[in-house]
Amino acid sequence: MAEEETELSEEQRKEIAKWFLLNAPAGEIQYVAKDLKSVLNDDDVYNEAASEAFPVYNKSHMICLEMPGRFGDVLVTSYGELQDNDYLDPKTAQVAIVDHVKQVCTEVRPATDEELPSPYIEEYRCALDAEMSKYVGEAYPKGFCSVYCTNGKDAEGPGSDFELVVVISAARLSPQNFCNGSWRSIWNIEFKDDIQILELKGKLQVGAHYFEEGNVQLDARHECKDSTLFQSPDDSAVSIATIIRHHETEYLASLEASYLNLPDTTFKDLRRKLPVTRTLFPWHNTSQFSLTREISKELGIGK
Amino acid sequence: MEAAMGLMRRMPPRHSETALSALLSLLPQHSSDLLSQVDLPLQVLCDVDNGKEFILCEYNRDADSYRSPWSNKYHPPLEDAPYPSSELRKLEIEANDIFAIYRDQYYEGGISSVYMWEDDNEGFVACFLIKKDGSKTAHGRRGCLEEGAWDAIHVIEVGPEEEGTTRYCLTSTVMLSLTTDDESSGTFSLSGSLRRQMNMNLAVADGHLCNMGKMIEEMEGKLRNSLDQVYFGKTREMVCTLRPPAEVAQLRLPDS
């Protein structure tokens, strides 16, 4: 076999490194990075992989970073991305410049007018942001949310359709207890001016990882739809928040139900707790040679 | 190596095969360590003589062939391959028959295989394997699982007999994954793997199979409970911590 076929190319090693980074559970990418660097033993390949993988991971996990200067926090999402490392925080109208690999916000600047929505849109966005912040503050102990305009941000007044996106990101990281988890909600809201209807589409994703002497992960996803009337900014905001609260509460309840079903139903399809006889397996009969026939008779099954 | 095992503990269990082959290609010099310390979902072949399936693992493999516990033949055929002694083979046959019944009682389906071979310490090693597909299209009796797999590997080192007792060292690994999918709640997917050990000194008079069988049954019960209550329980606790159910949120409990 030729040398090139057994040795991995730099490109291949970089792709493998990226795969590990991208598949890190919520809050664990730095730990994965440390182990990966050790396994790779090649800083150049690692750095290239990291520069490509971290931004994708950060956006998909919607990580929350503190902005210097008492502006609060900014969510790193594709909806708020202005350029590779610039992320808009609509609430404070600031743009955060982010170092993806270090997962920190290095500086902050005010957003320009072109980067912000029109005053008409901002009325809706701001009202919804306020309602959502109230909801998230109550429902999620450590949750953050942002509302972005993803379509039609320059609409001057009624008569145009536009689209807002609500993003909720909550993470509980407890590495000393070997347990981490995250909740991500993305709600797309289409404001349809002509029919005066708002259409909502929600995507909820929950993940958890427990790894004390083992490795168990939960991955749960759900999509839902709803609609309501196109009203004034404040009334629309209240309507939307009510709908989102309703669906998310219902989803949490159905997750609980799935867990309740586990021991007796779902898990049973994999392995029962005890045989149908409700006793342990009669191993003591195995010392005789024709044991299998004995056991089959005892258990009443054909062979 | 420690870093490699760290990575395996963090990658999603569903992707353990991809993770392992990635590690093998990055660390070819550690391949035998990696292969012995990382377990992968089990593969199966069909015995050409009797149409019965058997499970593949490192313990019935030689080169690229695997020995069937039913016919004792290597698939594909191999010359100069290792076989257990005829005495051990008798025990192996009995073990396979009994374990198949045990498997049926607890798993209501699935496939099992037992392999034995002499080791250097006048004792022997036995490997008991179970593979169960619990999805509703396969052996899932209640039809709730879109996808479900349980793979168990139990390796027992049996020491030489000393004054009527023998020492048994059991290392068990269970890998499982399950997914439910429905309109109202979307997809719900749990997956994971656990490895534990148990050592016991037992009387030879009860017979090796009886001793090993009881250890395995006890271990599987413990692993199943652990997975259900502790491991899955922790993920459930995490979900409730992320977003407490409505009644709790109103109390505004302080963060712990």
CSV table of C-alpha atoms in Angstrom, one decimal, chain A residues 30-215:
chain,number,residue,atom,x,y,z
A,30,GLN,CA,-13.6,23.7,25.8
A,31,TYR,CA,-13.2,20.3,27.5
A,32,VAL,CA,-13.4,18.5,24.1
A,33,ALA,CA,-10.9,21.0,22.8
A,34,LYS,CA,-8.4,20.2,25.5
A,35,ASP,CA,-8.6,16.4,24.9
A,36,LEU,CA,-8.6,16.9,21.2
A,37,LYS,CA,-5.4,19.0,21.3
A,38,SER,CA,-3.8,16.2,23.2
A,39,VAL,CA,-4.9,13.5,20.7
A,40,LEU,CA,-4.1,15.5,17.6
A,41,ASN,CA,-0.7,16.7,18.8
A,42,ASP,CA,-0.6,19.3,16.0
A,43,ASP,CA,-1.3,22.9,16.9
A,44,ASP,CA,-1.6,24.1,13.4
A,45,VAL,CA,-4.3,21.6,12.4
A,46,TYR,CA,-6.1,22.2,15.7
A,47,ASN,CA,-6.1,25.9,15.3
A,48,GLU,CA,-7.5,25.7,11.7
A,49,ALA,CA,-10.2,23.3,12.8
A,50,ALA,CA,-11.1,25.4,15.8
A,51,SER,CA,-11.4,28.6,13.8
A,52,GLU,CA,-13.9,26.8,11.5
A,53,ALA,CA,-15.8,24.8,14.1
A,54,PHE,CA,-16.2,27.2,17.0
A,55,PRO,CA,-18.4,29.8,15.1
A,56,VAL,CA,-20.7,27.0,13.9
A,57,TYR,CA,-21.0,25.5,17.4
A,58,ASN,CA,-21.5,28.9,19.1
A,59,LYS,CA,-24.3,29.9,16.8
A,60,SER,CA,-26.0,26.5,16.9
A,61,HIS,CA,-25.9,26.4,20.7
A,62,MET,CA,-26.8,30.1,20.8
A,63,ILE,CA,-24.3,30.8,23.5
A,64,CYS,CA,-24.6,33.8,25.7
A,65,LEU,CA,-21.7,36.2,26.3
A,66,GLU,CA,-21.3,39.1,28.6
A,67,MET,CA,-20.7,42.4,26.9
A,68,PRO,CA,-18.1,44.7,28.5
A,69,GLY,CA,-19.4,48.0,29.8
A,70,ARG,CA,-22.5,47.1,31.6
A,71,PHE,CA,-24.6,46.4,28.5
A,72,GLY,CA,-25.7,43.0,29.7
A,73,ASP,CA,-25.5,39.9,27.6
A,74,VAL,CA,-25.6,39.2,23.9
A,75,LEU,CA,-26.7,35.9,22.3
A,76,VAL,CA,-24.6,34.6,19.5
A,77,THR,CA,-27.0,33.5,16.8
A,78,SER,CA,-27.1,33.4,13.0
A,79,TYR,CA,-30.0,35.8,13.2
A,80,GLY,CA,-28.0,38.5,14.8
A,81,GLU,CA,-24.8,37.9,12.8
A,82,LEU,CA,-23.8,41.0,10.9
A,83,GLN,CA,-20.4,39.8,9.9
A,84,ASP,CA,-18.2,36.8,10.9
A,85,ASN,CA,-17.5,38.1,14.4
A,86,ASP,CA,-20.0,40.9,14.8
A,87,TYR,CA,-23.3,40.2,16.6
A,88,LEU,CA,-26.2,42.6,17.1
A,89,ASP,CA,-27.9,42.8,20.4
A,90,PRO,CA,-31.3,44.3,19.4
A,91,LYS,CA,-32.3,45.1,23.0
A,92,THR,CA,-29.4,47.6,23.6
A,93,ALA,CA,-28.8,48.4,19.9
A,94,GLN,CA,-25.1,47.5,20.4
A,95,VAL,CA,-22.9,45.3,18.2
A,96,ALA,CA,-20.7,42.8,20.1
A,97,ILE,CA,-17.4,41.8,18.6
A,98,VAL,CA,-16.7,38.2,19.6
A,99,ASP,CA,-13.7,35.9,19.7
A,100,HIS,CA,-15.3,32.5,18.9
A,101,VAL,CA,-12.5,30.2,20.0
A,102,LYS,CA,-12.1,31.9,23.3
A,103,GLN,CA,-15.9,32.3,23.6
A,104,VAL,CA,-15.7,35.9,24.9
A,105,CYS,CA,-16.9,39.3,23.7
A,106,THR,CA,-13.9,41.4,23.2
A,107,GLU,CA,-15.5,44.8,22.5
A,108,VAL,CA,-18.8,46.6,21.9
A,109,ARG,CA,-19.8,49.4,19.6
A,110,PRO,CA,-23.2,51.1,18.9
A,111,ALA,CA,-25.1,49.7,15.9
A,112,THR,CA,-25.5,51.9,12.9
A,113,ASP,CA,-28.9,52.9,11.5
A,114,GLU,CA,-28.5,50.5,8.6
A,115,GLU,CA,-28.0,47.6,11.0
A,116,LEU,CA,-31.2,48.4,13.0
A,117,PRO,CA,-34.8,48.0,11.9
A,118,SER,CA,-37.0,51.0,11.0
A,119,PRO,CA,-38.9,52.7,13.8
A,120,TYR,CA,-42.2,51.0,12.7
A,121,ILE,CA,-40.6,47.6,13.0
A,122,GLU,CA,-38.8,48.5,16.1
A,123,GLU,CA,-42.1,49.2,17.9
A,124,TYR,CA,-43.2,45.6,17.3
A,125,ARG,CA,-39.8,44.2,18.0
A,126,CYS,CA,-39.4,46.1,21.2
A,127,ALA,CA,-42.8,45.3,22.6
A,128,LEU,CA,-42.3,41.6,21.9
A,129,ASP,CA,-38.8,41.8,23.4
A,130,ALA,CA,-40.3,43.2,26.6
A,131,GLU,CA,-43.0,40.6,26.9
A,132,MET,CA,-40.6,37.7,26.1
A,133,SER,CA,-38.1,38.9,28.6
A,134,LYS,CA,-40.8,38.9,31.2
A,135,TYR,CA,-41.8,35.3,30.3
A,136,VAL,CA,-38.2,34.0,30.1
A,137,GLY,CA,-37.4,35.7,33.4
A,138,GLU,CA,-40.3,33.8,35.1
A,139,ALA,CA,-40.0,30.5,33.3
A,140,TYR,CA,-36.3,29.9,33.0
A,141,PRO,CA,-34.0,30.3,36.0
A,142,LYS,CA,-31.0,31.0,33.7
A,143,GLY,CA,-32.5,31.8,30.4
A,144,PHE,CA,-31.8,34.6,27.9
A,145,CYS,CA,-33.8,35.7,24.9
A,146,SER,CA,-33.5,38.0,22.0
A,147,VAL,CA,-35.9,39.2,19.3
A,148,TYR,CA,-34.6,39.9,15.8
A,149,CYS,CA,-36.1,41.1,12.6
A,150,THR,CA,-35.2,38.7,9.9
A,151,ASN,CA,-37.2,40.0,7.1
A,152,GLY,CA,-38.6,43.4,6.1
A,153,LYS,CA,-36.7,45.4,8.6
A,154,ASP,CA,-36.9,48.5,6.6
A,155,ALA,CA,-40.7,48.6,6.3
A,156,GLU,CA,-41.8,52.2,6.9
A,157,GLY,CA,-45.4,51.5,8.0
A,158,PRO,CA,-48.4,49.3,7.7
A,159,GLY,CA,-48.9,47.5,4.3
A,160,SER,CA,-45.8,45.4,4.4
A,161,ASP,CA,-45.1,41.9,5.6
A,162,PHE,CA,-42.2,41.3,7.9
A,163,GLU,CA,-40.8,38.5,10.1
A,164,LEU,CA,-39.5,38.5,13.6
A,165,VAL,CA,-37.6,35.7,15.3
A,166,VAL,CA,-37.7,35.0,19.1
A,167,VAL,CA,-34.7,33.1,20.4
A,168,ILE,CA,-34.6,31.6,23.8
A,169,SER,CA,-31.4,30.0,25.1
A,170,ALA,CA,-31.0,28.4,28.6
A,171,ALA,CA,-28.1,26.3,29.8
A,172,ARG,CA,-27.3,24.7,33.1
A,173,LEU,CA,-23.7,23.7,33.4
A,174,SER,CA,-22.6,21.6,36.3
A,175,PRO,CA,-19.3,19.9,35.2
A,176,GLN,CA,-18.4,19.2,38.8
A,177,ASN,CA,-21.5,17.1,39.0
A,178,PHE,CA,-20.9,15.6,35.6
A,179,CYS,CA,-24.1,17.0,34.3
A,180,ASN,CA,-24.8,19.6,31.7
A,181,GLY,CA,-27.9,20.6,29.8
A,182,SER,CA,-29.5,23.1,27.4
A,183,TRP,CA,-32.8,24.3,26.2
A,184,ARG,CA,-33.1,26.2,22.9
A,185,SER,CA,-36.3,27.6,21.4
A,186,ILE,CA,-36.5,29.4,18.1
A,187,TRP,CA,-39.9,30.9,17.2
A,188,ASN,CA,-40.4,32.3,13.7
A,189,ILE,CA,-43.2,34.8,13.5
A,190,GLU,CA,-44.5,35.9,10.1
A,191,PHE,CA,-46.5,39.1,10.3
A,192,LYS,CA,-48.8,38.9,7.3
A,193,ASP,CA,-50.2,42.4,6.7
A,194,ASP,CA,-52.6,41.5,3.8
A,195,ILE,CA,-54.6,38.9,5.8
A,196,GLN,CA,-53.8,40.5,9.2
A,197,ILE,CA,-52.6,37.3,10.6
A,198,LEU,CA,-49.5,36.3,12.5
A,199,GLU,CA,-48.2,32.8,11.8
A,200,LEU,CA,-45.9,31.2,14.4
A,201,LYS,CA,-43.5,28.3,13.9
A,202,GLY,CA,-41.6,27.0,16.9
A,203,LYS,CA,-38.6,24.7,17.1
A,204,LEU,CA,-37.8,23.5,20.6
A,205,GLN,CA,-34.6,21.5,21.4
A,206,VAL,CA,-33.6,20.1,24.7
A,207,GLY,CA,-30.4,18.3,25.5
A,208,ALA,CA,-28.8,16.8,28.6
A,209,HIS,CA,-25.6,14.9,29.3
A,210,TYR,CA,-24.7,12.9,32.5
A,211,PHE,CA,-21.3,11.4,32.5
A,212,GLU,CA,-20.3,10.2,36.0
A,213,GLU,CA,-18.7,6.8,35.2
A,214,GLY,CA,-20.7,6.5,32.0
A,215,ASN,CA,-22.1,8.5,29.2
